[in-house]
CSV table of C-alpha atoms in Angstrom, one decimal:
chain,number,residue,atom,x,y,z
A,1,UNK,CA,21.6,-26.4,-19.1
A,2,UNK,CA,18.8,-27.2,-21.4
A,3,UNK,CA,16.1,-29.9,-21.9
A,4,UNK,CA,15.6,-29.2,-25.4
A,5,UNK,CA,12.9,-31.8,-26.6
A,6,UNK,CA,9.9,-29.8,-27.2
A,7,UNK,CA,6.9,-32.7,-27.4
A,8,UNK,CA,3.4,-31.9,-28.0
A,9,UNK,CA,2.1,-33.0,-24.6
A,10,UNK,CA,4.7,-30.6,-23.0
A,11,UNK,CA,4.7,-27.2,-21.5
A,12,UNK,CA,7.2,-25.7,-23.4
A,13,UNK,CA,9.4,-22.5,-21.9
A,14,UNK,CA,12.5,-20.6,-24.2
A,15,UNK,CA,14.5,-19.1,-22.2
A,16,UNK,CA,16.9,-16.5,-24.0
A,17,UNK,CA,19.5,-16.3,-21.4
A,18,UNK,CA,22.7,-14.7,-20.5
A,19,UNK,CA,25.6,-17.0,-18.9
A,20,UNK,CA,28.4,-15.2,-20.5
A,21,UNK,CA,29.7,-11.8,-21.8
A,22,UNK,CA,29.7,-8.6,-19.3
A,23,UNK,CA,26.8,-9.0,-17.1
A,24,UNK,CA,27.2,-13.1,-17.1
A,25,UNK,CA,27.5,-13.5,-13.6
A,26,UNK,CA,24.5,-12.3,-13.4
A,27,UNK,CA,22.4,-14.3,-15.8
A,28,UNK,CA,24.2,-17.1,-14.1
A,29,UNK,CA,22.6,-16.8,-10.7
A,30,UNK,CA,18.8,-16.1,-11.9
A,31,UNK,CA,18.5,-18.1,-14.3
A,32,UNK,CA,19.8,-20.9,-12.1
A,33,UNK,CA,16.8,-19.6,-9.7
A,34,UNK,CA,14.2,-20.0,-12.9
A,35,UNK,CA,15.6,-23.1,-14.6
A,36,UNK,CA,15.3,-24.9,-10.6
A,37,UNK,CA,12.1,-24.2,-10.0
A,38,UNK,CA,10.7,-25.2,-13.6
A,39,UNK,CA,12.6,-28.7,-12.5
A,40,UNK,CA,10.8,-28.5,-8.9
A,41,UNK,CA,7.6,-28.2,-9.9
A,42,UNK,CA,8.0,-31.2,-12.2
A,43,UNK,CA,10.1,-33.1,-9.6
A,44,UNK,CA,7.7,-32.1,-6.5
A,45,UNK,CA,4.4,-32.0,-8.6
A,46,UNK,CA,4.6,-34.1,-11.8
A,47,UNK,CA,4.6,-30.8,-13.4
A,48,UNK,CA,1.4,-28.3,-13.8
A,49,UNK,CA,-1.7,-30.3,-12.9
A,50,UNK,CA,0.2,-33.8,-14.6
A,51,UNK,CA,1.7,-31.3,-17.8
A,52,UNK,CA,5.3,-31.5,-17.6
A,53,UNK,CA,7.5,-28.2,-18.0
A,54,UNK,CA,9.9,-28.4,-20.9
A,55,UNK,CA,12.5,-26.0,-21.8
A,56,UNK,CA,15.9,-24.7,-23.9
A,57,UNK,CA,18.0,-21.9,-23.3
A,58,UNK,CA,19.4,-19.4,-26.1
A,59,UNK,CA,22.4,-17.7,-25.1
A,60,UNK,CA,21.8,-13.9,-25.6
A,61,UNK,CA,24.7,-12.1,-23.6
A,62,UNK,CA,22.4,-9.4,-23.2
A,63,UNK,CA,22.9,-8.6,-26.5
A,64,UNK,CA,19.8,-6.5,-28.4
A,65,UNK,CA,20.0,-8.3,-32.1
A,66,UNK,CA,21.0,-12.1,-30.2
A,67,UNK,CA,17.9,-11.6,-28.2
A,68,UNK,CA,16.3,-10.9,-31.2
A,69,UNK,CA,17.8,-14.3,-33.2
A,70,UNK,CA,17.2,-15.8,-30.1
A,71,UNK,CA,13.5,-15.3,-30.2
A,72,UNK,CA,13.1,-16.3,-33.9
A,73,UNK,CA,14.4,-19.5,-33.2
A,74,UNK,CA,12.8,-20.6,-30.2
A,75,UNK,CA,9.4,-19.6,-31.1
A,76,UNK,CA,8.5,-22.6,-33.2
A,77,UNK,CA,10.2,-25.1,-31.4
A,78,UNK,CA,6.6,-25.8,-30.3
A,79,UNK,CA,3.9,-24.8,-32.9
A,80,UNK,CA,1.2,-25.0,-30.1
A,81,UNK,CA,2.8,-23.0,-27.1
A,82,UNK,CA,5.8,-21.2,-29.3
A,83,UNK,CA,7.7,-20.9,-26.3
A,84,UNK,CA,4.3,-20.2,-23.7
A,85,UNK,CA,6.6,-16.3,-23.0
A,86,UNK,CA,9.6,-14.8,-23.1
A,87,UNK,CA,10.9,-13.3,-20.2
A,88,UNK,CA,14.9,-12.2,-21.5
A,89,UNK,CA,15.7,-10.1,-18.6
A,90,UNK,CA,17.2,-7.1,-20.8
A,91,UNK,CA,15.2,-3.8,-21.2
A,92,UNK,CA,17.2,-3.5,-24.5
A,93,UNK,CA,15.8,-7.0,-26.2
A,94,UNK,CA,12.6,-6.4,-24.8
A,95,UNK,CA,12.3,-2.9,-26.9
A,96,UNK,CA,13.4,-5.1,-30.2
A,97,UNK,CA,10.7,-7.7,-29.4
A,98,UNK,CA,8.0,-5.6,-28.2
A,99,UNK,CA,6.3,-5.3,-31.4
A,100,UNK,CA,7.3,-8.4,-32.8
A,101,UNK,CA,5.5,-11.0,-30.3
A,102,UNK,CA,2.7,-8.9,-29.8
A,103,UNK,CA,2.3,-10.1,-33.6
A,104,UNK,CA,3.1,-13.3,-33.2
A,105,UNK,CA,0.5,-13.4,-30.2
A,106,UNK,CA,3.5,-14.6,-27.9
A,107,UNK,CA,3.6,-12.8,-24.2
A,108,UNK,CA,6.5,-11.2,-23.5
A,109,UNK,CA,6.9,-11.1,-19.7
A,110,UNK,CA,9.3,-8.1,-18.3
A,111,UNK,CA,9.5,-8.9,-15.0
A,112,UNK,CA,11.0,-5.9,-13.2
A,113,UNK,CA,12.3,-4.4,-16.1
A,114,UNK,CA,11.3,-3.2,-19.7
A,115,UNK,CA,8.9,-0.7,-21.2
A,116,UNK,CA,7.0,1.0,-18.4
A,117,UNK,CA,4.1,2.0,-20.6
A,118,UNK,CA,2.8,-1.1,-21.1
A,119,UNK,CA,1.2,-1.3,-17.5
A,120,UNK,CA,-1.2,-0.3,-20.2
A,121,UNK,CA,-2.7,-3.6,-21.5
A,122,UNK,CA,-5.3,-2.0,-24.1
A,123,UNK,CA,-2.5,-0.7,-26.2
A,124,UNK,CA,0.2,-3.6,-25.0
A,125,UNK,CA,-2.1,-6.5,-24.7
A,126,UNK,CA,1.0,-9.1,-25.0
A,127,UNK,CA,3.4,-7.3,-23.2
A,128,UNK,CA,3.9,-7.7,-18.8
A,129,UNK,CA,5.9,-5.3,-17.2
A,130,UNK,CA,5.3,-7.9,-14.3
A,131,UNK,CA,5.6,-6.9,-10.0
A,132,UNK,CA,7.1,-3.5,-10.5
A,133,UNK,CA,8.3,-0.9,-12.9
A,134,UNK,CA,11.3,1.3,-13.3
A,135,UNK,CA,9.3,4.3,-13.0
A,136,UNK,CA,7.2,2.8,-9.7
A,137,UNK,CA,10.4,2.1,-8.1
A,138,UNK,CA,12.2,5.3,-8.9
A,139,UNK,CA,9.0,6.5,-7.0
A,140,UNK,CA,9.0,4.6,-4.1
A,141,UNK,CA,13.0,5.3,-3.4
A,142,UNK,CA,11.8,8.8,-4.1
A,143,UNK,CA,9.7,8.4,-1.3
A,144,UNK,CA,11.8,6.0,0.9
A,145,UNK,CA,14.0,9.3,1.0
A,146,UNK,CA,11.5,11.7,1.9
A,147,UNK,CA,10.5,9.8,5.0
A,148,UNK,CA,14.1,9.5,6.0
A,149,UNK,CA,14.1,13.3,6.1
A,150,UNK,CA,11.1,14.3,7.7
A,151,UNK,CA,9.0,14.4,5.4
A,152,UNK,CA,10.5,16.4,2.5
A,153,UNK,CA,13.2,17.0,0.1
A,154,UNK,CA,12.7,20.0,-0.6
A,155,UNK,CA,15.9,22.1,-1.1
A,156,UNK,CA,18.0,18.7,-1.4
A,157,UNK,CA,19.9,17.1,-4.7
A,158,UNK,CA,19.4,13.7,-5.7
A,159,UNK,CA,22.7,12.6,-8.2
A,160,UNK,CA,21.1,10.1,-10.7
A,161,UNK,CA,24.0,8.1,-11.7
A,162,UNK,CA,22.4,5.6,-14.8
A,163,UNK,CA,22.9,3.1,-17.4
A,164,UNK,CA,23.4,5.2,-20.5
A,165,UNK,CA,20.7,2.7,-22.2
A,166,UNK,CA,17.3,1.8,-22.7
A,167,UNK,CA,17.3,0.3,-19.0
A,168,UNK,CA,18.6,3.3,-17.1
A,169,UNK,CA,17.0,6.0,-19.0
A,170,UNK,CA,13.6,4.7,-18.0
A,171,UNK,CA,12.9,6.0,-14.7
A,172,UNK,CA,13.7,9.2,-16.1
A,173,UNK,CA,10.1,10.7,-16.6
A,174,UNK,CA,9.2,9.7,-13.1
A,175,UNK,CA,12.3,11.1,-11.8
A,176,UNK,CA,11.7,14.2,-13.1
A,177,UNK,CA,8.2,14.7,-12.0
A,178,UNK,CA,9.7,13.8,-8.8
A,179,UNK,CA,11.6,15.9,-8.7
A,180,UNK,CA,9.3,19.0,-9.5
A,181,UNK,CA,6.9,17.7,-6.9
A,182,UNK,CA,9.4,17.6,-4.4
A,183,UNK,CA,11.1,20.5,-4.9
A,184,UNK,CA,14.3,19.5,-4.9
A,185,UNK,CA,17.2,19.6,-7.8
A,186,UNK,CA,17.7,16.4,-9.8
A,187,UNK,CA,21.3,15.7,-11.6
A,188,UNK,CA,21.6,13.7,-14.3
A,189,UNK,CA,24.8,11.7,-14.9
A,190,UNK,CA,25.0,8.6,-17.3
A,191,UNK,CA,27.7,6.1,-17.6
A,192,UNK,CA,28.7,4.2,-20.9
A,193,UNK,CA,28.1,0.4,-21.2
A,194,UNK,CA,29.2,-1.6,-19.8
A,195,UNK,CA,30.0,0.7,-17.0
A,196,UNK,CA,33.8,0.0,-15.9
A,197,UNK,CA,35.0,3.6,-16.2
A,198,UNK,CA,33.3,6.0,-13.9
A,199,UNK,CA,36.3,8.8,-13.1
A,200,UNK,CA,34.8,11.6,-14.6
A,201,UNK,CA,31.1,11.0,-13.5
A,202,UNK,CA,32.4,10.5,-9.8
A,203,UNK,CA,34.7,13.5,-9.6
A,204,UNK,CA,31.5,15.6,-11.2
A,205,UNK,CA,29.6,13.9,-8.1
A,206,UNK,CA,32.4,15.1,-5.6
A,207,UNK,CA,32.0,19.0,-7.2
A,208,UNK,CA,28.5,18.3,-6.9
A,209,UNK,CA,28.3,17.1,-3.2
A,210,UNK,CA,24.4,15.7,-3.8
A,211,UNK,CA,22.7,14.7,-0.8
A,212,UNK,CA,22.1,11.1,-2.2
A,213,UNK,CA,22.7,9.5,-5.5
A,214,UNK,CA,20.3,7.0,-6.8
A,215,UNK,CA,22.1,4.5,-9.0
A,216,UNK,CA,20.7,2.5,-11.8
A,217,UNK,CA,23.7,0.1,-12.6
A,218,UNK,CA,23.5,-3.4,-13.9
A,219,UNK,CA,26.8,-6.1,-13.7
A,220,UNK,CA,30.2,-4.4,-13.5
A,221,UNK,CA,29.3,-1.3,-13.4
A,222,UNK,CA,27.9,-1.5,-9.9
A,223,UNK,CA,30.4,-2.8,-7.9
A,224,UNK,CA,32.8,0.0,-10.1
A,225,UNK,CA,30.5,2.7,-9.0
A,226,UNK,CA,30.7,1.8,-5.2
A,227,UNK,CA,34.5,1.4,-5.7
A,228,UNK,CA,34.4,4.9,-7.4
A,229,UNK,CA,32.5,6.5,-4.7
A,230,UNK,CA,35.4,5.0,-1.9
A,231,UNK,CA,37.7,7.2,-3.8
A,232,UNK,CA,36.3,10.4,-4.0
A,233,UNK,CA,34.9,9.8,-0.2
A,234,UNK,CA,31.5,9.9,-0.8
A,235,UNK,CA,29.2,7.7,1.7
A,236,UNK,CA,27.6,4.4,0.1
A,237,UNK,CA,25.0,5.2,3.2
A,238,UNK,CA,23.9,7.9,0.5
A,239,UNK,CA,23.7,5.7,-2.2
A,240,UNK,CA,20.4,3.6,-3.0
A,241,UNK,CA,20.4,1.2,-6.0
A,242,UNK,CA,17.8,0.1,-8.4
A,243,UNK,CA,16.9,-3.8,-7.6
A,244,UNK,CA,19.5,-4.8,-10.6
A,245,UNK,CA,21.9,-2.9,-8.6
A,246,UNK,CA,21.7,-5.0,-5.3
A,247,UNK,CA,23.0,-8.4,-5.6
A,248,UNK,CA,25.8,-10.1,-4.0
A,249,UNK,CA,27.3,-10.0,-7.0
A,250,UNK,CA,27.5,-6.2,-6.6
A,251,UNK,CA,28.3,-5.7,-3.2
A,252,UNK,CA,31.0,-9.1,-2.8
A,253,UNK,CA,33.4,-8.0,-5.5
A,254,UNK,CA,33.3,-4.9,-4.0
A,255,UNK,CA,34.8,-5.7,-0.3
A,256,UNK,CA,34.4,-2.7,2.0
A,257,UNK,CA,33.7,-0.2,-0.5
A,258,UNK,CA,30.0,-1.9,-0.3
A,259,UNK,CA,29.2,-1.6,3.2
A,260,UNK,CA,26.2,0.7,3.9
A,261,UNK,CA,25.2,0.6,0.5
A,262,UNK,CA,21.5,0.7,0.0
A,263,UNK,CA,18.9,-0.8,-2.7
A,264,UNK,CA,16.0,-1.2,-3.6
A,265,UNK,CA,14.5,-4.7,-4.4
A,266,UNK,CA,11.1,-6.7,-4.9
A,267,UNK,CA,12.2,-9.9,-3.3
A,268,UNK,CA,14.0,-11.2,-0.5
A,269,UNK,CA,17.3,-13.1,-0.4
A,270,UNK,CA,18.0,-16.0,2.3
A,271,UNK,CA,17.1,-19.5,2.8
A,272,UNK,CA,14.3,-18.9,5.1
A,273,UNK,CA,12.0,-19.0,2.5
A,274,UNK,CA,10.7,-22.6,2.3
A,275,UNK,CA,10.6,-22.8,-1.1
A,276,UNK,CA,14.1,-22.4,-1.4
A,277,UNK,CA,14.7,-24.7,1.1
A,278,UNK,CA,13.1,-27.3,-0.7
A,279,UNK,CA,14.5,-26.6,-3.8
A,280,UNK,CA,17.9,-27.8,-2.0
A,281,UNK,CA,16.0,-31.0,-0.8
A,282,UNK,CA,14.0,-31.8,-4.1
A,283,UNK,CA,16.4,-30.8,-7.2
A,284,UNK,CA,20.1,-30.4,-5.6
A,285,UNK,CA,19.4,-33.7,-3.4
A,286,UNK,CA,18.9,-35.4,-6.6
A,287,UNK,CA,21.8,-34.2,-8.2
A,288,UNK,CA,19.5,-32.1,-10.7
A,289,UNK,CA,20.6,-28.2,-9.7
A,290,UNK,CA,21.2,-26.0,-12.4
A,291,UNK,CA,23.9,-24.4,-10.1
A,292,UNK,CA,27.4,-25.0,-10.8
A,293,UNK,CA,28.1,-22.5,-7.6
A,294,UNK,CA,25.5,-24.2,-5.3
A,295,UNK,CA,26.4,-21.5,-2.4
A,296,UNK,CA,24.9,-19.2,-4.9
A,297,UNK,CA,21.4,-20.7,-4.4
A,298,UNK,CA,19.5,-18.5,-1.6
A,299,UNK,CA,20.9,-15.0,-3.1
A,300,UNK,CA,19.2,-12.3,-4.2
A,301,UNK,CA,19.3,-13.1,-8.1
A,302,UNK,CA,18.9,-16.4,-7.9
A,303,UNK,CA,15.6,-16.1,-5.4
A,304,UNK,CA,14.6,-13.6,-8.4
A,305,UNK,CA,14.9,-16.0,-11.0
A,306,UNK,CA,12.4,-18.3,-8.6
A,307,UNK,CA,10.4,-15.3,-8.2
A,308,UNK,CA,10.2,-15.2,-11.9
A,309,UNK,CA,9.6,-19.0,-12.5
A,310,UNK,CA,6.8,-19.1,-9.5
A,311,UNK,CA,4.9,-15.8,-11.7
A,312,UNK,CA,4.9,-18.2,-15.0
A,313,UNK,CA,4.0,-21.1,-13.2
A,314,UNK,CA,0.9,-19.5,-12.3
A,315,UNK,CA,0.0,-18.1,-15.3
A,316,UNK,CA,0.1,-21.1,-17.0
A,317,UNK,CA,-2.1,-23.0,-13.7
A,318,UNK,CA,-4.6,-19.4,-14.2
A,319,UNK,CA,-4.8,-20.0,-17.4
A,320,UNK,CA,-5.5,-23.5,-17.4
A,321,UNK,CA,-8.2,-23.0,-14.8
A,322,UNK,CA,-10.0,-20.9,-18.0
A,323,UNK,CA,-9.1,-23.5,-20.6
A,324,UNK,CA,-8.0,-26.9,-19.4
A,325,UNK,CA,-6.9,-28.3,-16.2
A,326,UNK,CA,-4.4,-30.7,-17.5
A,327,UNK,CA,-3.9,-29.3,-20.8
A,328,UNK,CA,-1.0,-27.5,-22.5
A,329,UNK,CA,-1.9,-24.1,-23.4
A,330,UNK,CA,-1.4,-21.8,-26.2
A,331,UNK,CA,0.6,-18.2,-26.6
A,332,UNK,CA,-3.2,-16.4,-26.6
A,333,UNK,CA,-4.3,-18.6,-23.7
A,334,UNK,CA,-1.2,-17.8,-21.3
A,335,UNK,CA,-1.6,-14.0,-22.4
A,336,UNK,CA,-5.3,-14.3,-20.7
A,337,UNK,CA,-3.4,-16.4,-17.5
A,338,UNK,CA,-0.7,-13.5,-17.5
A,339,UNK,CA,-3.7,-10.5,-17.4
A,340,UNK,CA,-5.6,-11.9,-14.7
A,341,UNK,CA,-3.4,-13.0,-12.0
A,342,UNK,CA,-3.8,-13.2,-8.8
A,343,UNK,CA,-1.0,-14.2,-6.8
A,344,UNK,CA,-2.1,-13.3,-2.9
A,345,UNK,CA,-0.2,-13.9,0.1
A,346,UNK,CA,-2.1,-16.9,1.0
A,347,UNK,CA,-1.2,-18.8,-2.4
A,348,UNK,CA,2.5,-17.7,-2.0
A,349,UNK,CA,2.1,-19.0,0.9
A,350,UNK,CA,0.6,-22.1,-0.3
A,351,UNK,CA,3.9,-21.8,-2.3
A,352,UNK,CA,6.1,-21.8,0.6
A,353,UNK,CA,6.9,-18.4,-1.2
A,354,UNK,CA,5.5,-16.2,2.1
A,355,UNK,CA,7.5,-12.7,2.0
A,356,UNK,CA,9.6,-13.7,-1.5
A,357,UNK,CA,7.5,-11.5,-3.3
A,358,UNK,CA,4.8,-8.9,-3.2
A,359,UNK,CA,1.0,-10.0,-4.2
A,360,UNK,CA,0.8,-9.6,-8.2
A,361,UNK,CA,-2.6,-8.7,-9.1
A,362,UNK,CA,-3.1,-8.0,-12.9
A,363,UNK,CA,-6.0,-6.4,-15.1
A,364,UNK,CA,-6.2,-5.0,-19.0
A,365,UNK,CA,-5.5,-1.8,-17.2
A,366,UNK,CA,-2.7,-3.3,-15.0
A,367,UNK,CA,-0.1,-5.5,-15.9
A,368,UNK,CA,2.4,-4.4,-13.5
A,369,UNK,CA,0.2,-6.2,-10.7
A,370,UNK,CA,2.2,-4.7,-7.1
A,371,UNK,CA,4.3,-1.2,-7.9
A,372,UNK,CA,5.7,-2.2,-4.3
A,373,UNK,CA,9.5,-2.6,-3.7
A,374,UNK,CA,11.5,-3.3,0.1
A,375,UNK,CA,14.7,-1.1,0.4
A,376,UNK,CA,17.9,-3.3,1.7
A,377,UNK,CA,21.2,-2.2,3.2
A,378,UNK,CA,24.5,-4.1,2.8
A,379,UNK,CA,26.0,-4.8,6.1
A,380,UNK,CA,29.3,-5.8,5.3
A,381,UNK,CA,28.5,-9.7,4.6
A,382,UNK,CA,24.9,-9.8,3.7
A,383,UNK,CA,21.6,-7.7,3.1
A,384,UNK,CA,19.2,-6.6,5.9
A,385,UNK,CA,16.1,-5.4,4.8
A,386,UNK,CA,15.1,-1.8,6.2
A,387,UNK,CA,11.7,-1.1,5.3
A,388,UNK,CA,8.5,-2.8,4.8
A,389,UNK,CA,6.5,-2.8,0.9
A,390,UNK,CA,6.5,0.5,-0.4
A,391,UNK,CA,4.4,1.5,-2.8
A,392,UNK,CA,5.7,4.3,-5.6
A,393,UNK,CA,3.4,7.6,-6.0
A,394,UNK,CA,0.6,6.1,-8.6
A,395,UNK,CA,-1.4,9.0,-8.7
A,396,UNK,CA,2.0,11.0,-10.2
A,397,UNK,CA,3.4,7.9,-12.3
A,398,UNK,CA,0.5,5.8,-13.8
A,399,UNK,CA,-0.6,8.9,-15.4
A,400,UNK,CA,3.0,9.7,-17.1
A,401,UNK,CA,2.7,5.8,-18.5
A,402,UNK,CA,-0.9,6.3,-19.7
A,403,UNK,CA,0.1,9.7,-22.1
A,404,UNK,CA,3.0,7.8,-23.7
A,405,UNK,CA,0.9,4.4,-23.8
A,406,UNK,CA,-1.1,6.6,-26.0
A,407,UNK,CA,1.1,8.6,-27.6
A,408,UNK,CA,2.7,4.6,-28.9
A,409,UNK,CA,-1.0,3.8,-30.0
A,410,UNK,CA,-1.1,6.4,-31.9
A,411,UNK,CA,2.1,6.2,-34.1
A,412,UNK,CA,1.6,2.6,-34.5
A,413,UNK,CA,-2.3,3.4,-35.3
A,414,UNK,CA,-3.5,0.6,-32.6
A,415,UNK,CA,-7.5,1.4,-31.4
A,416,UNK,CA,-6.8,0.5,-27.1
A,417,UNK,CA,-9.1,-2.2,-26.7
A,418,UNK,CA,-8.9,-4.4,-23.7
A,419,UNK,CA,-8.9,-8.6,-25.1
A,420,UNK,CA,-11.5,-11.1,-23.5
């Protein structure tokens, strides 16, 4: 699971990860994706322009003060790169580091997840709310709705059903504006962590009779929720997920109970991609998968967890392009890669990435780079996508992310200032 030797002529990557605890199965399945593709590109390419990727895993189980040991101990493994970013896939442990490696001039990369506000790079200059946020996609399912009804919701009632934590109480802003934009009524329902018992919230849904619920589940609770909503006989055609609510690891466990259940998502699933596909040839035809469950590989998490690698790959290649072609670069340097990306579709392409994921484009003012999201439907077996990119309202939500953006600056007495 890890390669743990961090020399100096290295690229080296932590990776605080979760394998185990209640959301293990998870972990398991992207960071399978991300660990294989680090090994790809140093199997298929000899590494980043001839610097090999190194890397060790930290096991978090999405755990808020392990993350936070986590971080403390892989940051000086190498003094040079001190881990090039963190990427820990937990809103939670991203809150707890937020401050912390933007003082330690280490980029913390929250890539579809984490702290919507610092899209904002002149007040969160370390800090990469990467492809899309929570607030973006509640938007864009927002408005995935309104086009399945004409054109309006308006007089309608829209359940949200969330993670009673940092995660699911993130898109609530947007939600709300939404919501008064819209014109129709929003109800908000949270569920304790981790999410197993749901009887009371569902039979408050059933009194409610909303006309869709929008779910923002993560691990067991998801596949409990869809169970939960078999029982009280109300339509999974009516419920749309956020993206860490639509994996097979949801929707599988779940049997019938998942069929017509709807998410959103910023990448694709399938081995159509021809990345993936090579990642069979190059890594699992050598015996070198990170997979112990290789029917796993093609999936939605674990084509995130690619998606994931492929975005720090080419930060680190951007970034070299500024400072070295050939050299391993520092903390600062990958923070410059990170804020001036440009991932289009002809280098995904390039990638054998076509369709995976959106175009990431990021600024000082930007470092969400796409706000885009697909929405996909469970058909029983697998997910069908049923929509193109959609793009969340930014002329209602960038501005909601800006006030509190500012409103952090203030109470932690930062002056905005974009970084050369």
């Amino acid at each position: 699971m890890t390669q743990a030797v961090a020399q100096s002529n290295e690229q080296f990557i932590a990776i605080p990860s979760y394998r185990v605890g209640p959301y293990g199965s998870n972990g398991q399945s992207f960071y399978g994706g991300y660990v294989d593709y680090l090994n790809y590109v140093n199997l298929k390419e000899g590494g980043i322009n001839g610097v090999k990727l190194s890397w060790e895993e930290c096991e978090t189980e999405y755990n808020n003060a392990k993350g936070v040991e986590c971080y403390e101990r892989l940051k000086n493994k190498n003094p040079v790169t001190k881990g090039t970013a963190y990427n820990v896939m937990a809103t939670g442990i991203s809150y707890a580091l937020i401050d912390k490696t933007a003082e330690d001039k280490v980029p913390l990369m929250m890539v579809g997840y984490g702290r919507t506000d610092a899209v904002d790079g002149s007040v969160f200059p370390y800090a990469f709310p990467l492809v899309t946020t929570y607030q973006m996609q509640a938007s864009a399912i927002v408005k995935f709705l309104t086009t399945k009804n004409g054109g309006s919701l308006a007089g309608k009632k829209i359940a949200f059903l969330y993670h009673d934590s940092a995660y699911g109480k993130e898109p609530i802003g947007a939600l709300e504006a939404e919501s008064l934009l819209g014109k129709f009524a929003l109800v908000q329902i949270p569920v304790a962590h981790p999410g197993n018992e749901q009887g009371a919230q569902w039979l408050r849904i059933r009194q409610e009779n909303p006309d869709y619920v929008i779910f923002w589940g993560w691990g067991v609770m998801n596949q409990t929720a869809m169970k939960a909503a078999q029982k009280v006989g109300y339509s999974r055609e009516k419920m749309i997920g956020s993206w860490w609510a639509g994996s097979e690891e949801d929707t599988v466990p779940a049997g019938e109970a998942a069929k017509g259940y709807m998410s959103a998502t910023w990448n694709v699933s399938g081995k159509n991609v021809p990345v993936i596909a090579d990642i069979e040839k190059v890594v699992y035809a050598t015996g070198k998968g990170n997979m112990q469950d290789q029917a796993k590989v093609g999936t939605i998490l674990y084509n995130r967890g690619v998606s994931v690698a492929i975005a720090t790959v080419e930060a680190i290649r951007t970034a070299q392009g500024k400072y070295g072609k050939g050299k391993v670069i520092s903390g600062e340097q990958m923070r410059w890669g990170l804020e001036n990306l440009n991932i289009t579709n002809a280098r995904l392409g390039a990638l054998g990435a076509t369709g995976l994921l959106p175009e990431i484009k990021t600024s000082c003012d930007n470092h969400e780079g796409s706000g885009k999201v697909k929405i996909q439907q469970w058909d029983g077996s697998k997910w069908v996508l049923i929509s193109d990119w959609i793009e969340g309202n930014k002329a209602l939500i960038h501005p909601l992310f800006k006030a509190n953006a500012a409103k952090y600056a203030k109470e932690k007495n930062i002056t905005p200032a974009c970084m050369k």
